[in-house]
mmCIF file of C-alpha atoms and ligand atoms in Angstrom:
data_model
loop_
_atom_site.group_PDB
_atom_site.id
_atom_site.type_symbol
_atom_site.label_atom_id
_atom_site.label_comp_id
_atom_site.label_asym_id
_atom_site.label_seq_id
_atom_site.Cartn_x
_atom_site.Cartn_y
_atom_site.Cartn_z
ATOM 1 C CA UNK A 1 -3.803 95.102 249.157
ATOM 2 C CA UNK A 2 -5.909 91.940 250.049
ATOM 3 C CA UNK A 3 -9.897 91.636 248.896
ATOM 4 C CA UNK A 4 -10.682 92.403 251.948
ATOM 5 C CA UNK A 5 -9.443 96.118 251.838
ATOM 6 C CA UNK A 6 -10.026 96.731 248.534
ATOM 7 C CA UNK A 7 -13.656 96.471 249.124
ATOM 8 C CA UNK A 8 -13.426 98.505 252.177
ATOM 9 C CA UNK A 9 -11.892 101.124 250.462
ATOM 10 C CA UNK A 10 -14.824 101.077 247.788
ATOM 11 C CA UNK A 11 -17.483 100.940 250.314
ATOM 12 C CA UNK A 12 -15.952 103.847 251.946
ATOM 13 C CA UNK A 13 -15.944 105.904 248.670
ATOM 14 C CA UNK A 14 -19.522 104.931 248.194
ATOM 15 C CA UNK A 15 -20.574 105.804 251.504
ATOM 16 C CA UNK A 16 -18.710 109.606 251.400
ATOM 17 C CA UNK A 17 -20.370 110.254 247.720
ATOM 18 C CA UNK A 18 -23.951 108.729 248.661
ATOM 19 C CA UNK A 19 -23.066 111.121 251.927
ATOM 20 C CA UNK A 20 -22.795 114.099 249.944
ATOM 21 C CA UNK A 21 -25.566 113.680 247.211
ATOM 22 C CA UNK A 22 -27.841 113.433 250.100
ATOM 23 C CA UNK A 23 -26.857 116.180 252.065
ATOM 24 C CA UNK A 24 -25.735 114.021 254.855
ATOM 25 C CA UNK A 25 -22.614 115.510 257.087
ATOM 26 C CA UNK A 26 -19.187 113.323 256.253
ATOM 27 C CA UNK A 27 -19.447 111.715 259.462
ATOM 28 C CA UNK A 28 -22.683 110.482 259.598
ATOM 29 C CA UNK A 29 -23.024 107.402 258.785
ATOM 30 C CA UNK A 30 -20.741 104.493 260.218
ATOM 31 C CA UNK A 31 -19.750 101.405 258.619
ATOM 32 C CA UNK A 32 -20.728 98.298 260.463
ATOM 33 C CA UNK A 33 -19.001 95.349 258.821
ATOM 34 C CA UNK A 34 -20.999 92.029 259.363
ATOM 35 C CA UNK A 35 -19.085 89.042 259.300
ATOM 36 C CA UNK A 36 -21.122 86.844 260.642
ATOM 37 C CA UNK A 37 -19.931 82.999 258.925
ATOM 38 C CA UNK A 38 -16.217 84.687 258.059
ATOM 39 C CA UNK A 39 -13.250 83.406 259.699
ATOM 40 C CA UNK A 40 -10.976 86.043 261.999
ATOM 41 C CA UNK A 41 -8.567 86.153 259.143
ATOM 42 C CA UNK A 42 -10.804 88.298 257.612
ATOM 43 C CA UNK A 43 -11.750 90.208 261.066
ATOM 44 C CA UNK A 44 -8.447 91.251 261.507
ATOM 45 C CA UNK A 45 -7.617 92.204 257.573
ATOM 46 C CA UNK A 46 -10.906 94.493 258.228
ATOM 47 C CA UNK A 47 -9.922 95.285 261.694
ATOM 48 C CA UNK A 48 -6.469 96.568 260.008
ATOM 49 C CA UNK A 49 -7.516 98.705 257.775
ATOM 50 C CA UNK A 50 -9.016 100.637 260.806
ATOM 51 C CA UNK A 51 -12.851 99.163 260.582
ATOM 52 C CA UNK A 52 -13.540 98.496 264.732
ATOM 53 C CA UNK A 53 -17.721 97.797 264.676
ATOM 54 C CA UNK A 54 -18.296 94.040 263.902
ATOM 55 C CA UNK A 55 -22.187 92.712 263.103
ATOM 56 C CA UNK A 56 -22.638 88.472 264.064
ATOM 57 C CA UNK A 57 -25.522 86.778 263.756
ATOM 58 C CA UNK A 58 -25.117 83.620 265.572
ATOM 59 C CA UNK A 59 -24.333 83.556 268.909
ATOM 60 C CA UNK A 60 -22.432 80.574 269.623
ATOM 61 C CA UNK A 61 -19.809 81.036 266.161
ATOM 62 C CA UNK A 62 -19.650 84.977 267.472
ATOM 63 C CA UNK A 63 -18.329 83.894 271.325
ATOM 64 C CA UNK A 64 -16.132 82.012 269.785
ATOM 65 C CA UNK A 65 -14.751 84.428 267.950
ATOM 66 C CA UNK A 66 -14.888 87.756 270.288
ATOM 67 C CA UNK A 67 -13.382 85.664 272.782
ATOM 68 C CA UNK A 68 -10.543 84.854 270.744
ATOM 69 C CA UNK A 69 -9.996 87.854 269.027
ATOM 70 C CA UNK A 70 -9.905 89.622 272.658
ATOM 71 C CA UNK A 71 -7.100 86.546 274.158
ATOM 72 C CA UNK A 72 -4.736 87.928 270.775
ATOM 73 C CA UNK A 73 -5.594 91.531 271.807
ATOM 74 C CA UNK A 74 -7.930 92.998 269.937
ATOM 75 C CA UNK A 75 -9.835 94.693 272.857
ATOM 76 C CA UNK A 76 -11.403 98.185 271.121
ATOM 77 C CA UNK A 77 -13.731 95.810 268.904
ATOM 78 C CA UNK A 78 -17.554 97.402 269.314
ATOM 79 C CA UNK A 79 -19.796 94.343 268.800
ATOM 80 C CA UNK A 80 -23.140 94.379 267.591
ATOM 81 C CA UNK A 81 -25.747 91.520 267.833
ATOM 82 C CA UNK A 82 -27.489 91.844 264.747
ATOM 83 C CA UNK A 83 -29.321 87.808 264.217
ATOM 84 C CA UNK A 84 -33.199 86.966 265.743
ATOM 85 C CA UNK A 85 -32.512 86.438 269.037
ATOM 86 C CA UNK A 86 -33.629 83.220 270.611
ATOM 87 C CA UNK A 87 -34.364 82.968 274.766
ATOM 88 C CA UNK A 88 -31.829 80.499 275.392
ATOM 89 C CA UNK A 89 -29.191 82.538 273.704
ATOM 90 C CA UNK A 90 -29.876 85.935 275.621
ATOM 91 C CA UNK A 91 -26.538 85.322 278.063
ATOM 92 C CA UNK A 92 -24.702 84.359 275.456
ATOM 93 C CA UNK A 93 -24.820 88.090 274.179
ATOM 94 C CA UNK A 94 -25.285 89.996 277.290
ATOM 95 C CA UNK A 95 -22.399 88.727 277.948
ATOM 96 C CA UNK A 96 -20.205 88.947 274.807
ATOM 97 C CA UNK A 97 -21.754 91.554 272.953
ATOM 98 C CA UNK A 98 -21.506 95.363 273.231
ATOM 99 C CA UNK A 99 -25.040 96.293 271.550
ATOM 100 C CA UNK A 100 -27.968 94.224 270.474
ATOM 101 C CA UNK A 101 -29.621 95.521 267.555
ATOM 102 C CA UNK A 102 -32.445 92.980 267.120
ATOM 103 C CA UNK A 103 -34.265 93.269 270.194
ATOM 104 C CA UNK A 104 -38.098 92.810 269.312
ATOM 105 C CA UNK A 105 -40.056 91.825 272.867
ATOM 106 C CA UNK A 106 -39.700 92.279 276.065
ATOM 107 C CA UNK A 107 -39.045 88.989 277.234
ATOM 108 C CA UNK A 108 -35.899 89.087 275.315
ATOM 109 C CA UNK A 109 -35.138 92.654 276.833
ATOM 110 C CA UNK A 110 -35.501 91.344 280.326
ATOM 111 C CA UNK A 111 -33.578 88.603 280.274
ATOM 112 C CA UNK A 112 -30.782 90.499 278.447
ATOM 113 C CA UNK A 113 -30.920 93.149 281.125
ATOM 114 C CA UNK A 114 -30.918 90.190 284.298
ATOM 115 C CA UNK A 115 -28.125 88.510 282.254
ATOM 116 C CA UNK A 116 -25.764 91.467 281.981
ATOM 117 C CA UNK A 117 -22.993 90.507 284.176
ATOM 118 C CA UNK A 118 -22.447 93.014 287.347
ATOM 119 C CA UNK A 119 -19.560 95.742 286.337
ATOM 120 C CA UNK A 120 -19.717 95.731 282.914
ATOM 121 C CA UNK A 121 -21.243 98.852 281.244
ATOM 122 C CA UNK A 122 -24.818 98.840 280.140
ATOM 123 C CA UNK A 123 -25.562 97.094 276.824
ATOM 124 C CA UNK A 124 -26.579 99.408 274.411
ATOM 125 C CA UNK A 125 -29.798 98.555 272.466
ATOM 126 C CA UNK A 126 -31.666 99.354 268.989
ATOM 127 C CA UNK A 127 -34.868 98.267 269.071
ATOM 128 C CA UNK A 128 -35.489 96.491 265.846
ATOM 129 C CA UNK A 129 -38.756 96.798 263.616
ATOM 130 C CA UNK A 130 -40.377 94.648 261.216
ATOM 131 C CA UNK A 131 -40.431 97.470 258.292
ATOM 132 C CA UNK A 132 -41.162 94.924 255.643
ATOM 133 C CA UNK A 133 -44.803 94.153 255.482
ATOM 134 C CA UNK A 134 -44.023 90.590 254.545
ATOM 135 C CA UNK A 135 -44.461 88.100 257.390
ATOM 136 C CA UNK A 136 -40.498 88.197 258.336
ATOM 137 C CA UNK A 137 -40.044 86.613 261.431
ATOM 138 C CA UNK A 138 -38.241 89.440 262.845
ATOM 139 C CA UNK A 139 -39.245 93.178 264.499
ATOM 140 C CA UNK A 140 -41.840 94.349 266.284
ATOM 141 C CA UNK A 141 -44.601 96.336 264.793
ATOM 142 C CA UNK A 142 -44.822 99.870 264.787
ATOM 143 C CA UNK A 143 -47.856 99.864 267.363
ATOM 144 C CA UNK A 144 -45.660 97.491 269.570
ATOM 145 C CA UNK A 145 -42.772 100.287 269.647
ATOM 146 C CA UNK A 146 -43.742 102.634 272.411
ATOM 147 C CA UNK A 147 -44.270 99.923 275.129
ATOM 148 C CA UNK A 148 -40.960 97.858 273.959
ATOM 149 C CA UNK A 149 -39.187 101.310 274.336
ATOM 150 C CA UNK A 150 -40.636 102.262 277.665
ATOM 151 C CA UNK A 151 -39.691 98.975 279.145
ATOM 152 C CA UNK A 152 -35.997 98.954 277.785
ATOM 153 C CA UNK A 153 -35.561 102.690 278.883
ATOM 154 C CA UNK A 154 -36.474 101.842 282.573
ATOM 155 C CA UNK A 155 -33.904 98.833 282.831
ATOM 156 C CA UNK A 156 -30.536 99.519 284.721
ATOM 157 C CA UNK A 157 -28.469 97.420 282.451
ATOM 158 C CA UNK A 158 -29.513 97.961 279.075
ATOM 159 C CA UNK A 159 -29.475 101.737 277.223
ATOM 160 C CA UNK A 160 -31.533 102.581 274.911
ATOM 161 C CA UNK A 161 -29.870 103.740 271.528
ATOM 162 C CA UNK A 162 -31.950 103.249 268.427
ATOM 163 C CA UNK A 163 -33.710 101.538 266.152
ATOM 164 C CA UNK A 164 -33.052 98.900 263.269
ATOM 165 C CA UNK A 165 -34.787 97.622 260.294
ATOM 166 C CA UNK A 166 -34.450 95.115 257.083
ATOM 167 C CA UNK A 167 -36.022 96.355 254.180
ATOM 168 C CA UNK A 168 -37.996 94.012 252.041
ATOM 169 C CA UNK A 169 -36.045 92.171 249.337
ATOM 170 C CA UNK A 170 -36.905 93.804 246.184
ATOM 171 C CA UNK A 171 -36.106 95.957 243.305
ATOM 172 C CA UNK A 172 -38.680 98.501 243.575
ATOM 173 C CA UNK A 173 -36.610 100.811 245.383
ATOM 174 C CA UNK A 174 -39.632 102.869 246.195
ATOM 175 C CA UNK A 175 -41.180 100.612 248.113
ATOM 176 C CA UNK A 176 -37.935 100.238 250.036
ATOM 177 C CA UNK A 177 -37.386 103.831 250.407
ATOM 178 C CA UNK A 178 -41.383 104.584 252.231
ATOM 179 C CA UNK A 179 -39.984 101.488 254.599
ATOM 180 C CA UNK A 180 -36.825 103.251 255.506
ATOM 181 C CA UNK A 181 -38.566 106.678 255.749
ATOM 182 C CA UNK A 182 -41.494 104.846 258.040
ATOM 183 C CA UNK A 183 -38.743 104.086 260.433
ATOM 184 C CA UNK A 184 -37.280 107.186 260.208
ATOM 185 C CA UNK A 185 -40.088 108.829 261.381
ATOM 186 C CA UNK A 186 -40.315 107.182 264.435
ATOM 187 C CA UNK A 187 -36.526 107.723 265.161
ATOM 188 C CA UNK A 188 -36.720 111.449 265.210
ATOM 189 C CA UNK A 189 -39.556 110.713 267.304
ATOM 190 C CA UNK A 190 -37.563 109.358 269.820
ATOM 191 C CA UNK A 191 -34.254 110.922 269.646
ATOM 192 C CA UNK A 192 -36.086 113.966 270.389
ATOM 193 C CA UNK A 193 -37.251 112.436 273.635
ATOM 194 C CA UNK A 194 -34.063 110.069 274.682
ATOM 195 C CA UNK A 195 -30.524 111.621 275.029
ATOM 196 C CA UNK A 196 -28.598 108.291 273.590
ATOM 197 C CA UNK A 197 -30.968 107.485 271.235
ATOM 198 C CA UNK A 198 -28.786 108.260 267.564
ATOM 199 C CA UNK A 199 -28.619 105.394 265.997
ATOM 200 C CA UNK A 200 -30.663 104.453 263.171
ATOM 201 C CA UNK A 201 -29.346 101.393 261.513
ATOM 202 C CA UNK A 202 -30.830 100.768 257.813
ATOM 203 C CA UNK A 203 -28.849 99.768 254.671
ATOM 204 C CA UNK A 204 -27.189 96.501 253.624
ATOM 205 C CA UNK A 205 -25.405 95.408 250.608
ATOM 206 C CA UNK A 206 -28.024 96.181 248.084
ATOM 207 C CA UNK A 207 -30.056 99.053 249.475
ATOM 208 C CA UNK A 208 -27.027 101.006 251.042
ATOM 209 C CA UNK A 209 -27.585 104.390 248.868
ATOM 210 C CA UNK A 210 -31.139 104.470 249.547
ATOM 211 C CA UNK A 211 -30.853 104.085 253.312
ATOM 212 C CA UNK A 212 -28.256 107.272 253.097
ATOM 213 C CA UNK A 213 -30.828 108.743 251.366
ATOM 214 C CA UNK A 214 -33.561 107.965 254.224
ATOM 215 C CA UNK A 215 -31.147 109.087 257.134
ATOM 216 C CA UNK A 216 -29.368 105.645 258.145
ATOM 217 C CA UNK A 217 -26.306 106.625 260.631
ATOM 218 C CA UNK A 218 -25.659 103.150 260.641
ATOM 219 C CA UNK A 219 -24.994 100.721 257.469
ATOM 220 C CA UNK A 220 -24.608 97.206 257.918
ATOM 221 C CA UNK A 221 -22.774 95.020 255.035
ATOM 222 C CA UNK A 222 -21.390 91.820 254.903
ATOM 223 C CA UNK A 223 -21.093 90.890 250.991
ATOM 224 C CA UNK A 224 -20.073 93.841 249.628
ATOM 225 C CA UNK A 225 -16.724 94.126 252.165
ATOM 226 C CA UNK A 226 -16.502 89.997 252.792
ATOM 227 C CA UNK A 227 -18.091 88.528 249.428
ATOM 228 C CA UNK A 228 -20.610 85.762 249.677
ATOM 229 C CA UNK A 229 -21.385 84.074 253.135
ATOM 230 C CA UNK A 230 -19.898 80.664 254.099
ATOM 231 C CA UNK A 231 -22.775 78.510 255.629
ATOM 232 C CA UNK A 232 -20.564 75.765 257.666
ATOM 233 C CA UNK A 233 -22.725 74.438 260.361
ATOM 234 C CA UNK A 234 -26.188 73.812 262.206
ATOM 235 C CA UNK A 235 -26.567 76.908 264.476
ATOM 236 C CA UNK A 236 -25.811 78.893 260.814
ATOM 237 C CA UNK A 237 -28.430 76.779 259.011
HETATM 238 C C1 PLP B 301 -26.379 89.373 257.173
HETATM 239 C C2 PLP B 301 -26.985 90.676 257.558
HETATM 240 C C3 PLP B 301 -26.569 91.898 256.978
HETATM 241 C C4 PLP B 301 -25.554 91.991 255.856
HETATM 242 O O1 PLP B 301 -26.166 91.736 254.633
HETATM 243 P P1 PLP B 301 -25.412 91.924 253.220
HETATM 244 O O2 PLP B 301 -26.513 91.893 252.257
HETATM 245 O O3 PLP B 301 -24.468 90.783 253.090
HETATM 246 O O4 PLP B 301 -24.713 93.234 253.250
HETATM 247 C C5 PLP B 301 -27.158 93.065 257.438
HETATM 248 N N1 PLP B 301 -28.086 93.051 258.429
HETATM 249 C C6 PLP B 301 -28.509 91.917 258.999
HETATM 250 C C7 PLP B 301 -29.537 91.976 260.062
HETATM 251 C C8 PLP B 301 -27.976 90.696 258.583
HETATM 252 O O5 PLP B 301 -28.421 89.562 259.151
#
């Protein structure tokens, strides 16, 4: 068994006991595997061992790669957009990407939306919020939410599915946990109001059992499955 699976295979054992300490069904949380700055090598020994949702960060390395990946046949990939999200990067995604995860303004959602090539289906959308009261650069603010959301469920091309957020990083896992349950407020908000909306995508490497805890249904991890990230070139920088 490569590195690669062996994590996977602990990852999956954590998520199915963090799963049932917290009362969570089995099948509620999914694994996204982020391998943003890893080569395909380590897509497809992922891929392989059945893992099919993929998190980039950068959109010109993750192109690259999708488009690739699909030429050799891997064509039931789901890929998630999960970096800040520049303007001049928006068609990049709407047209490579399956869902966006860090959309934050509306701007961004527009263009995405305009940019969505004609016959492909609609790109499905987390809005994501700045949980961490630290000036991150990312996320809208909770009082920004409702208008963000209104505007994104009115557009033809995009559909709405959920929210993200990055917890703060620090060891006082309380303060991480009100951040994660802040955000999970608003979701059941909204999933009571929107049909699609069932995502709720919290947890990474080091706060994964805590965002079971808070009702994540979507954990994204990159070091834990692919080990430390390999920084290689200006758009990663
Ligand atoms: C890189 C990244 C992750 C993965 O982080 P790990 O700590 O390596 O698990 C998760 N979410 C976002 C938004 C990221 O950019």
């Amino acid at each position: 068994m490569g590195q690669v699976s062996a994590n996977l295979s602990h990852i999956h054992q954590e998520i199915s006991q963090y799963s049932s300490s917290y009362q969570r069904p089995a099948d509620a949380v999914t694994l996204l595997c982020v391998s943003k700055t890893k080569p395909q090598t380590a897509i497809i020994e992922a891929y392989q061992d059945g893992e099919r949702h993929f998190g980039e960060s950068y959109a010109h390395e993750a192109a690259e790669k999708i488009q690739d990946l699909k030429a050799q046949g891997y064509n039931d990939i789901i890929w998630h957009f999960i970096g800040p999200i520049q303007s001049n990067k928006t068609r990049l995604i709407a047209e490579n990407f399956d869902i966006v995860e860090s959309v934050d303004r509306i701007k961004i959602a527009e263009r995405l939306n305009d940019q969505r090539p004609a016959g492909f289906k609609p790109l499905q959308v987390l809005v994501q919020v700045n949980i961490s009261d630290e000036d991150q650069k990312s996320g809208c603010s909770f009082t920004e939410l409702p208008e963000l959301i209104g505007f994104i469920e009115q557009k033809e091309h995009l559909q709405l599915r959920g929210l993200m957020g990055i917890a703060k990083e620090t060891d006082d896992l309380a303060e991480i946990e009100r951040s994660f349950m802040a955000l999970k407020r608003e979701f059941d908000k909204y999933s009571a109001q929107y049909p699609h909306f069932n995502i709720l995508s919290i947890g990474m490497t080091h706060d994964m059992e805590a965002a079971i805890k808070c009702g994540s249904t979507e954990v994204r991890i990159g070091t834990a499955i692919f080990g430390p990230r390999e920084y290689r070139n200006k758009e990663q920088a």
